[in-house]
Short mmCIF file of C-alpha atoms and ligand atoms in Angstrom, two decimals:
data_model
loop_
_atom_site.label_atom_id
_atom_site.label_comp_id
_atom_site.label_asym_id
_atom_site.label_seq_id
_atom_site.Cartn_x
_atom_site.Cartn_y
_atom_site.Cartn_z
CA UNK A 205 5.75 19.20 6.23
CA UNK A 206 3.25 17.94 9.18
CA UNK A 207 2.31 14.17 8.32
CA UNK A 208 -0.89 13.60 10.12
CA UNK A 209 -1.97 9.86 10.17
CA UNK A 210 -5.89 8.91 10.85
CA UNK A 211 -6.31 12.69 8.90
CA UNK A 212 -9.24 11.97 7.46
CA UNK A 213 -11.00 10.47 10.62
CA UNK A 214 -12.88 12.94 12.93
CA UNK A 215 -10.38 14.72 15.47
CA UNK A 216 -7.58 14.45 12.37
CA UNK A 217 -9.11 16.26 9.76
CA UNK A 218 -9.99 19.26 12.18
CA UNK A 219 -6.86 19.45 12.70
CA UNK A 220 -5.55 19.37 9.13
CA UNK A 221 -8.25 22.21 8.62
CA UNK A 222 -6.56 24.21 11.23
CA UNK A 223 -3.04 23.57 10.34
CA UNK A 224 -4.05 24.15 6.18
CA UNK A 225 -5.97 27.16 7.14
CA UNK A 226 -2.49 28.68 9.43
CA UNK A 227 -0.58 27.75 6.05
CA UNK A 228 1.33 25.16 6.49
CA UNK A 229 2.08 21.75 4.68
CA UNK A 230 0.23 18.77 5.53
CA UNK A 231 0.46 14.88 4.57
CA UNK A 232 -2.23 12.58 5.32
CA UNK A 233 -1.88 9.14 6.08
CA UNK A 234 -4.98 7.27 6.40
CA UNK A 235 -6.19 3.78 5.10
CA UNK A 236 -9.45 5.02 4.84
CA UNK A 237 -10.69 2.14 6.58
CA UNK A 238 -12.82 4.72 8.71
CA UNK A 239 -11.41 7.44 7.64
CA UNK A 240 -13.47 9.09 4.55
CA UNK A 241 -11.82 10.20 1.19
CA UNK A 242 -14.68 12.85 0.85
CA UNK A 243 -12.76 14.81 3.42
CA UNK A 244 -10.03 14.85 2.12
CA UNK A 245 -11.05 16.50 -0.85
CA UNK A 246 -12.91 19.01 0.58
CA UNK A 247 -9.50 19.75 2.87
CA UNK A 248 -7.85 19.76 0.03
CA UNK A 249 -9.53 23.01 -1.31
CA UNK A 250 -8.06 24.99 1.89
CA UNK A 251 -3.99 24.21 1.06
CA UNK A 252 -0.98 22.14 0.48
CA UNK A 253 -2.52 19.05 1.25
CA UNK A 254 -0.90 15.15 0.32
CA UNK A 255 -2.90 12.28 0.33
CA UNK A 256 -1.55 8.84 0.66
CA UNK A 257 -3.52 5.90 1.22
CA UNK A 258 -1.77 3.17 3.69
CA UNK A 259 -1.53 1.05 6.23
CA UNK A 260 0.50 1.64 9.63
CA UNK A 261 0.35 -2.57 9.86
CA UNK A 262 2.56 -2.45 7.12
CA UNK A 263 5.95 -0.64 7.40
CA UNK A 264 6.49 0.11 3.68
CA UNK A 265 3.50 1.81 3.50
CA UNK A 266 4.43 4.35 6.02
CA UNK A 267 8.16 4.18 5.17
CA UNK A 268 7.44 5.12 1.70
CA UNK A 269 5.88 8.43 3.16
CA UNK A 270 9.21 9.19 4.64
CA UNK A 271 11.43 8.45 2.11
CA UNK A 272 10.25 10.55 -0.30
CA UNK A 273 8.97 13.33 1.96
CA UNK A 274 10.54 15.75 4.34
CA UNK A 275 8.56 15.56 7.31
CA UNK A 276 9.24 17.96 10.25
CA UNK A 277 6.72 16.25 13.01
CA UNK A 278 3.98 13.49 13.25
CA UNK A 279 0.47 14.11 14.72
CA UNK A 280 -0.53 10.59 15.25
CA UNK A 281 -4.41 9.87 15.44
CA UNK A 282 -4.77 6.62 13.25
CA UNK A 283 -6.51 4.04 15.97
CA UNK A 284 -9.30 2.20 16.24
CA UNK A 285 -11.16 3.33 18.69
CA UNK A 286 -14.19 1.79 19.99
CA UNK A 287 -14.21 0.10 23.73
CA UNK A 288 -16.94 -2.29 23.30
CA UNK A 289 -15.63 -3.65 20.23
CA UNK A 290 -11.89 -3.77 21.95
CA UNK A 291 -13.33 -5.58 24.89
CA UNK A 292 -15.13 -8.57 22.01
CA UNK A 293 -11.91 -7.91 20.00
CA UNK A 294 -8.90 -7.09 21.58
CA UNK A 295 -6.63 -8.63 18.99
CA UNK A 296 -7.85 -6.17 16.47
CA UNK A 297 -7.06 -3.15 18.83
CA UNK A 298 -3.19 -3.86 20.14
CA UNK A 299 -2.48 -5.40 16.90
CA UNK A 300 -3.51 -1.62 15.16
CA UNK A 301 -2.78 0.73 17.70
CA UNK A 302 0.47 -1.22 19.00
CA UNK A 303 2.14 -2.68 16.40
CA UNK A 304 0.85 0.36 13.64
CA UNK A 305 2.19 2.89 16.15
CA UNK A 306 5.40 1.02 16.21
CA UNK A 307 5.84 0.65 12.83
CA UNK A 308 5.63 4.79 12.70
CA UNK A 309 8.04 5.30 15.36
CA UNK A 310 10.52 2.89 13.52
CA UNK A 311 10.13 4.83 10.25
CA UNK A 312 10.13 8.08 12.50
CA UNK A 313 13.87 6.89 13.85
CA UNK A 314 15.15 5.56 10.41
CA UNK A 315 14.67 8.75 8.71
CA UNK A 316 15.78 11.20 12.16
CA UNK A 317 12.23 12.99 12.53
CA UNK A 318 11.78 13.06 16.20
CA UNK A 319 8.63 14.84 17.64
CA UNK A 320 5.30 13.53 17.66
CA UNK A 321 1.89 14.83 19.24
CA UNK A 322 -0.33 11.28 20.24
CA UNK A 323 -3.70 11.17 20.35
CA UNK A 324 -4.55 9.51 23.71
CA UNK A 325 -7.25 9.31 25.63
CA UNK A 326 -9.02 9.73 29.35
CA UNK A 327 -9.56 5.91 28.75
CA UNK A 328 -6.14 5.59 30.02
CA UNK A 329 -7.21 6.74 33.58
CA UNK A 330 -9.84 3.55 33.79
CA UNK A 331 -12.49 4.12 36.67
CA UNK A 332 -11.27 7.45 38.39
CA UNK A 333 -10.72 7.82 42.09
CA UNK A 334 -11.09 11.11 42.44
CA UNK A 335 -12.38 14.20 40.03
CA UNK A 336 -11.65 16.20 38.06
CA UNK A 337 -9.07 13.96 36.65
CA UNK A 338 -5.44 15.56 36.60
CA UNK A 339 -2.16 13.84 34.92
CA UNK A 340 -1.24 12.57 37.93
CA UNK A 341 -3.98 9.82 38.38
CA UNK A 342 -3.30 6.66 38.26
CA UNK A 343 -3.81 4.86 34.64
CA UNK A 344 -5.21 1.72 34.98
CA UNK A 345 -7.08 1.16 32.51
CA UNK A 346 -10.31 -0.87 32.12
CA UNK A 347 -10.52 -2.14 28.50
CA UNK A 348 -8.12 -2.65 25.75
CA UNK A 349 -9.35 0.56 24.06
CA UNK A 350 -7.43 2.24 26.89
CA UNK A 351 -4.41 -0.69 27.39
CA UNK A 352 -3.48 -0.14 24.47
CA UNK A 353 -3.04 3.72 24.04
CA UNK A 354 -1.69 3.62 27.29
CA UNK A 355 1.24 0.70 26.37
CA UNK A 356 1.76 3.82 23.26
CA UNK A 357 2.03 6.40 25.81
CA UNK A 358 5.10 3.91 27.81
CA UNK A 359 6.84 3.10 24.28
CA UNK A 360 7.15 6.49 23.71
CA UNK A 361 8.67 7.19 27.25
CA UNK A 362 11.23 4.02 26.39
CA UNK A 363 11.40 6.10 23.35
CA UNK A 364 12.73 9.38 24.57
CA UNK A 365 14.82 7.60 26.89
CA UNK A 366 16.69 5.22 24.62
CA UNK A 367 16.50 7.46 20.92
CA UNK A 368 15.59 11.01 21.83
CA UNK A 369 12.45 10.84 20.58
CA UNK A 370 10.12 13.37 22.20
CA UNK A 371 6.22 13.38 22.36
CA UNK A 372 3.50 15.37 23.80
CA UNK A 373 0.46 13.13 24.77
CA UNK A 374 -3.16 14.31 24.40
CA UNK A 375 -5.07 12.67 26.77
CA UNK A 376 -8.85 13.45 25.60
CA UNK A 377 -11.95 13.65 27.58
CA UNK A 378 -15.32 13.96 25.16
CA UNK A 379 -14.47 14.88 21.73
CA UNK A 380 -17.67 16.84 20.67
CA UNK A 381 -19.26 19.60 17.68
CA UNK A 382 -17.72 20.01 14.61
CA UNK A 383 -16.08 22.21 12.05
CA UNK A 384 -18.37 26.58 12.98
CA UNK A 385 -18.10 26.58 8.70
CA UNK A 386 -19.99 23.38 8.27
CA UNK A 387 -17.32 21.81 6.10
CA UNK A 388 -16.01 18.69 7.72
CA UNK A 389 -17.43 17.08 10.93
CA UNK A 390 -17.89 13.18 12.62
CA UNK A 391 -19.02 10.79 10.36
CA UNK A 392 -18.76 7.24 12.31
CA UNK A 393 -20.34 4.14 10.63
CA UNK A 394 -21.86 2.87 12.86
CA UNK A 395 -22.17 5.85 15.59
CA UNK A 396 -21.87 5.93 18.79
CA UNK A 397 -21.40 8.50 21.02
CA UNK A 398 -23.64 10.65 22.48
CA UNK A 399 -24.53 14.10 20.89
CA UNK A 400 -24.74 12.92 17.01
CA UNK A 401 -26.80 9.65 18.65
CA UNK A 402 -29.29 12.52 20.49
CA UNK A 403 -29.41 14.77 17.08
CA UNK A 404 -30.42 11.55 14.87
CA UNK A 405 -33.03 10.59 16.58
CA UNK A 406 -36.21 9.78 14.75
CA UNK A 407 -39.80 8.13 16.28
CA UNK A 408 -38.85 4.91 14.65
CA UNK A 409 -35.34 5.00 16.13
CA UNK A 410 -35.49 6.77 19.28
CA UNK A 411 -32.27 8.35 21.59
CA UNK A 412 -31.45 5.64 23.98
CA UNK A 413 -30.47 6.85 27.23
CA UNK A 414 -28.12 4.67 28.79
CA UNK A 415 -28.79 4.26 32.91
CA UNK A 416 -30.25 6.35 34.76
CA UNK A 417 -29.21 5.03 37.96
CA UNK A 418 -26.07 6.40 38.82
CA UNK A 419 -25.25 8.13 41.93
CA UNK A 420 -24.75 11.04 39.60
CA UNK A 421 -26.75 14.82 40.08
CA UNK A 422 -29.59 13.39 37.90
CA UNK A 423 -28.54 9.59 37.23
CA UNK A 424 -27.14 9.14 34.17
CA UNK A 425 -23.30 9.81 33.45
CA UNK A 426 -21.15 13.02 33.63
CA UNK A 427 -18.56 13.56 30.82
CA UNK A 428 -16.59 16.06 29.73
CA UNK A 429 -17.66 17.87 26.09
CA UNK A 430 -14.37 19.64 24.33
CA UNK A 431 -14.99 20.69 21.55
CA UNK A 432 -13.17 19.55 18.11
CA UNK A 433 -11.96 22.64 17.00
CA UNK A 434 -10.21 23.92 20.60
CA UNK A 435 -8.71 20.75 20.30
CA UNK A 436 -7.42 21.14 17.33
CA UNK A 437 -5.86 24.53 18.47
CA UNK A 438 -3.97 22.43 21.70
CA UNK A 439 -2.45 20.16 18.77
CA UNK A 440 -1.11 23.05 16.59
CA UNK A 441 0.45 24.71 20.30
CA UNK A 442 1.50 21.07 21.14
CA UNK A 443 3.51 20.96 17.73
CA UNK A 444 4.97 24.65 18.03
CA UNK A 445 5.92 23.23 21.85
CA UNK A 446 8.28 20.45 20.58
CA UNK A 447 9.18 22.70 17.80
CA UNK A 448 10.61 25.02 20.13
CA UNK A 449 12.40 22.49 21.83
CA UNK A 450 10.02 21.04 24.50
CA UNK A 451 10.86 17.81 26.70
CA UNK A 452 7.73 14.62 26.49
CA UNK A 453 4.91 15.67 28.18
CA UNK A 454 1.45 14.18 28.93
CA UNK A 455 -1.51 16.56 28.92
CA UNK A 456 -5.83 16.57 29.47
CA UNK A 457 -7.33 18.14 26.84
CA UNK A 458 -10.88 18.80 28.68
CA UNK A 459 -12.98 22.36 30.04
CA UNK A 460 -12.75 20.84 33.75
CA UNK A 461 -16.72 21.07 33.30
CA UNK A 462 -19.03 18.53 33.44
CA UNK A 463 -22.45 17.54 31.80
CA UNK A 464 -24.38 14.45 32.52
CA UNK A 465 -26.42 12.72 29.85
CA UNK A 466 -29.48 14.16 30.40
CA UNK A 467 -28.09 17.75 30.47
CA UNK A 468 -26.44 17.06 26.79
CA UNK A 469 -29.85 15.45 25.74
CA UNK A 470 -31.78 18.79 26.91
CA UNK A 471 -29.10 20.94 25.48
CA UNK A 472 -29.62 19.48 22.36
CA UNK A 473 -33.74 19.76 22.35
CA UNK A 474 -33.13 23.29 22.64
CA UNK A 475 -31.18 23.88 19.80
CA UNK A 476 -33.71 21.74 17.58
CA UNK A 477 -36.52 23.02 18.71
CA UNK A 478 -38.15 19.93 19.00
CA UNK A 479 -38.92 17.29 21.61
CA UNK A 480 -36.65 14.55 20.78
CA UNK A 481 -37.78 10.73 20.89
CA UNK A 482 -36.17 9.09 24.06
CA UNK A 483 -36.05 5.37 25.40
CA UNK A 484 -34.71 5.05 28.53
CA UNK A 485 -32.38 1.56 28.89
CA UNK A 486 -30.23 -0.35 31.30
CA UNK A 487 -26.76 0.96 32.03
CA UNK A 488 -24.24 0.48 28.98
CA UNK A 489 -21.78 -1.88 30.08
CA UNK A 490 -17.80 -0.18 31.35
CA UNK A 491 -19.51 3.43 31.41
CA UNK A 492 -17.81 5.08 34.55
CA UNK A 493 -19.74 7.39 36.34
CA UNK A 494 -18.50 10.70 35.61
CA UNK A 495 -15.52 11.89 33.50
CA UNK A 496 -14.32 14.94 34.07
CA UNK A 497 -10.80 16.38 33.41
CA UNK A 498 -8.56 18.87 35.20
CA UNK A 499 -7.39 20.88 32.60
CA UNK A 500 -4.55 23.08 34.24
CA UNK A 501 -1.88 21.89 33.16
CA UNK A 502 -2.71 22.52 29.30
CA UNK A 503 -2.83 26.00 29.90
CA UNK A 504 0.24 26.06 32.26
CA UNK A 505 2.10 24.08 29.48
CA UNK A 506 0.72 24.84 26.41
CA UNK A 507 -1.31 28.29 26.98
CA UNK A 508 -4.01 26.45 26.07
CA UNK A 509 -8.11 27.01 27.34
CA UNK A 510 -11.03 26.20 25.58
CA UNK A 511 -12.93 28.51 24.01
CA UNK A 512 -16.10 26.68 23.26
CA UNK A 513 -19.13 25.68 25.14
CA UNK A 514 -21.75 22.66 25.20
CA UNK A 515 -24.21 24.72 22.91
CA UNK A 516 -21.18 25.85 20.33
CA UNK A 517 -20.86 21.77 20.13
CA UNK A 518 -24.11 20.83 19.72
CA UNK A 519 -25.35 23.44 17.21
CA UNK A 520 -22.17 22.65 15.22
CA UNK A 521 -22.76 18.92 15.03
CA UNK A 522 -26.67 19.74 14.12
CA UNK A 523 -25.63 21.79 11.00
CA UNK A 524 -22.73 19.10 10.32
CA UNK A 525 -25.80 16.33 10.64
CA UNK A 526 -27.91 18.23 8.18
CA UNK A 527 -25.32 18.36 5.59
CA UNK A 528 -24.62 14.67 5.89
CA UNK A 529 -28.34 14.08 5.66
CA UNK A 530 -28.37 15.92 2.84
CA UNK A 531 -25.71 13.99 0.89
CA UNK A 532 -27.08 10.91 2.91
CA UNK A 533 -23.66 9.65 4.20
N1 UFG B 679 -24.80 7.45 25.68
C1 UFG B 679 -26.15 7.17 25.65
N2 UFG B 679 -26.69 6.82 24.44
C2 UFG B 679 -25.97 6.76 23.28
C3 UFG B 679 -24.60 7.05 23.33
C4 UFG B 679 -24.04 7.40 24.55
O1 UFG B 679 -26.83 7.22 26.66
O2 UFG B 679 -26.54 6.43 22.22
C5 UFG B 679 -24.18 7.82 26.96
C6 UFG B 679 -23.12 6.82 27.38
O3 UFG B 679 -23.69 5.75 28.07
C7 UFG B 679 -22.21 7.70 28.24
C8 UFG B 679 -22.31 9.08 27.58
O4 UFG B 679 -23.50 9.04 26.81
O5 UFG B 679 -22.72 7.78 29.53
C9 UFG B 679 -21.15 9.40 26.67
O6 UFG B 679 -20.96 8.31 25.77
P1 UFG B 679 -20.06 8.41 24.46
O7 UFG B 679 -20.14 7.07 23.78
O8 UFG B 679 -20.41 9.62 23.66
O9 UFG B 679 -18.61 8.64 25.05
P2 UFG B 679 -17.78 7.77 26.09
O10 UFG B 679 -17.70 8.58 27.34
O11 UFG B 679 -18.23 6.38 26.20
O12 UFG B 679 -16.41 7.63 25.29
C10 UFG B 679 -15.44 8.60 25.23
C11 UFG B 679 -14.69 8.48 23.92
C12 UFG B 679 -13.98 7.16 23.84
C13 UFG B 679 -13.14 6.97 25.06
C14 UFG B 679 -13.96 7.11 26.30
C15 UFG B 679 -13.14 7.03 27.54
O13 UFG B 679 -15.57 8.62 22.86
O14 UFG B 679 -13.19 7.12 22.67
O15 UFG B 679 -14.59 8.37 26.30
O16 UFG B 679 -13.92 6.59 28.60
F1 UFG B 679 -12.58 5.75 25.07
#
């Protein structure tokens, strides 16, 4: 069994989709702070799907799970994840994404399970020197969003060393799109990254574009789009990697392509169909420039390369916004 914590956030639940739909047993972990039982009930109509409610700040909770379960590997996505709020709030973030990732890798060593995939981030990298971004760039990063998945990534190096514990590290660039059926996609509360922001868009609350001043192509910020469902596939290859035996490894999960704000925001006028209602503001504060990863060594590693494009994410998160309008989440 596959014990996916955070599995009923965003990135987690595509990937329990994926690994339901290639048969195989899941548990989710999630305290549903975020996280949305609706999800989990519609994943549970595609397999062998577990549910427990917890808390990674409290060891039973996640002990329990292992005690009475046989799990094989952990794909660890429970976080918090916001950088603004972890810059007013900073407590809230190490005390979660530490100390609850430490709890699991105690229960992990008590009960001998000793692979897990970690959902990291670009944020790691802070304000890049050079671009596209490879594995080998310095992390230094700029917010305690970023600290503290990066003081994860060194535990689990202590880890390896010390206990034999081995872990592949996802380092994201921009999560985007959502499930091609429809069925599950992001549902933050309150939202706010860019494509859903750009798709929601009404007169009365218009798409703010955040700077427009930066010594960018057009001005406003490069990132890298990959979409939720390729990255679900690196997960599943990152699993079947440690499952055949592979040593701790750190890898981008990006297209190496770039798109600046006002690229995504035309992109996504195109697949309405409609002029969308835009204010143009001051520069959102810790925004680096441009974003972009070098994705080599996920392909080299993990025979891994995106399939998906911009347009495949946006359309995808348009029909995933219509359905939530429709049930008005
Ligand atoms: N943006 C807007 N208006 C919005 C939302 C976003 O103009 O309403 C702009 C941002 O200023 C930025 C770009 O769109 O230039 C992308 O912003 P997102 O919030 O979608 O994504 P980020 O690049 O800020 O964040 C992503 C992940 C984070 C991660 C971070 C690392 O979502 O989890 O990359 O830098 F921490």
């Amino acid at each position: 069994m596959i014990l996916v914590t955070g599995g009923a956030g965003y990135v987690g639940s595509h990937l329990v989709m994926a690994l339901l739909e290639a048969g195989k047993d899941v548990i989710v972990f999630d305290s549903l702070e975020l996280g949305h039982i609706e999800i989990i009930d519609i994943l549970k109509k595609y397999g062998n799907l577990k549910f427990v409610q917890g808390n990674l700040k409290n060891l039973d909770d996640i002990r329990g799970v292992f005690l009475v379960n046989k799990i094989e590997a952990v794909v660890h996505f429970a976080a918090y994840s916001q950088v603004a709020e972890s810059v007013q709030n900073p407590q809230k973030y190490y005390y979660n994404n530490v100390y609850g990732t430490l709890n699991l890798l105690n229960a992990m060593l008590e009960f001998g399970v000793n692979k897990i995939v970690f959902s990291s981030t670009a944020a790691t990298y802070g304000e890049p020197v050079y671009t596209p971004i490879d594995e080998n760039h310095p992390q230094n990063p700029i917010n305690p969003y970023g600290n503290s998945k990066l003081m994860v990534e060194r535990i689990m190096d202590d880890y390896d060393k010390a206990y034999g514990l081995k872990s592949v590290r996802l380092r994201y660039f921009n999560v985007a799109g959502a499930d091609s059926k429809s069925r599950i996609g992001e549902w933050h509360n309150p939202e706010t990254h860019l494509i859903p922001n750009v798709l929601k868009a009404t007169p009365d609350k218009k798409f703010k574009m955040f700077g427009t001043d930066y010594g960018t192509k057009d001005g406003t910020c490069v990132r890298d789009y990959i979409n939720v469902e390729d990255l679900a596939v690196a997960h599943i290859k990152a699993l079947e990697y440690l499952q055949n035996g592979g040593d701790t490894n750190y890898i981008n999960l990006g297209t190496n392509e770039g798109n600046s704000v006002k690229e995504v925001f035309a992109a996504c006028e195109e697949v309405k169909g409609v002029s969308i209602p835009l204010e143009i503001c001051s520069r959102r504060a810790g925004d680096p420039a441009t974003l972009v990863a070098d994705n080599k060594k996920a392909k080299e590693v993990l025979n891994w390369i995106p399939q998906k494009d911009l347009t495949d994410c946006i359309e995808t998160a348009y029909q995933w916004e219509k359905v939530l309008k429709r049930s008005s989440k």
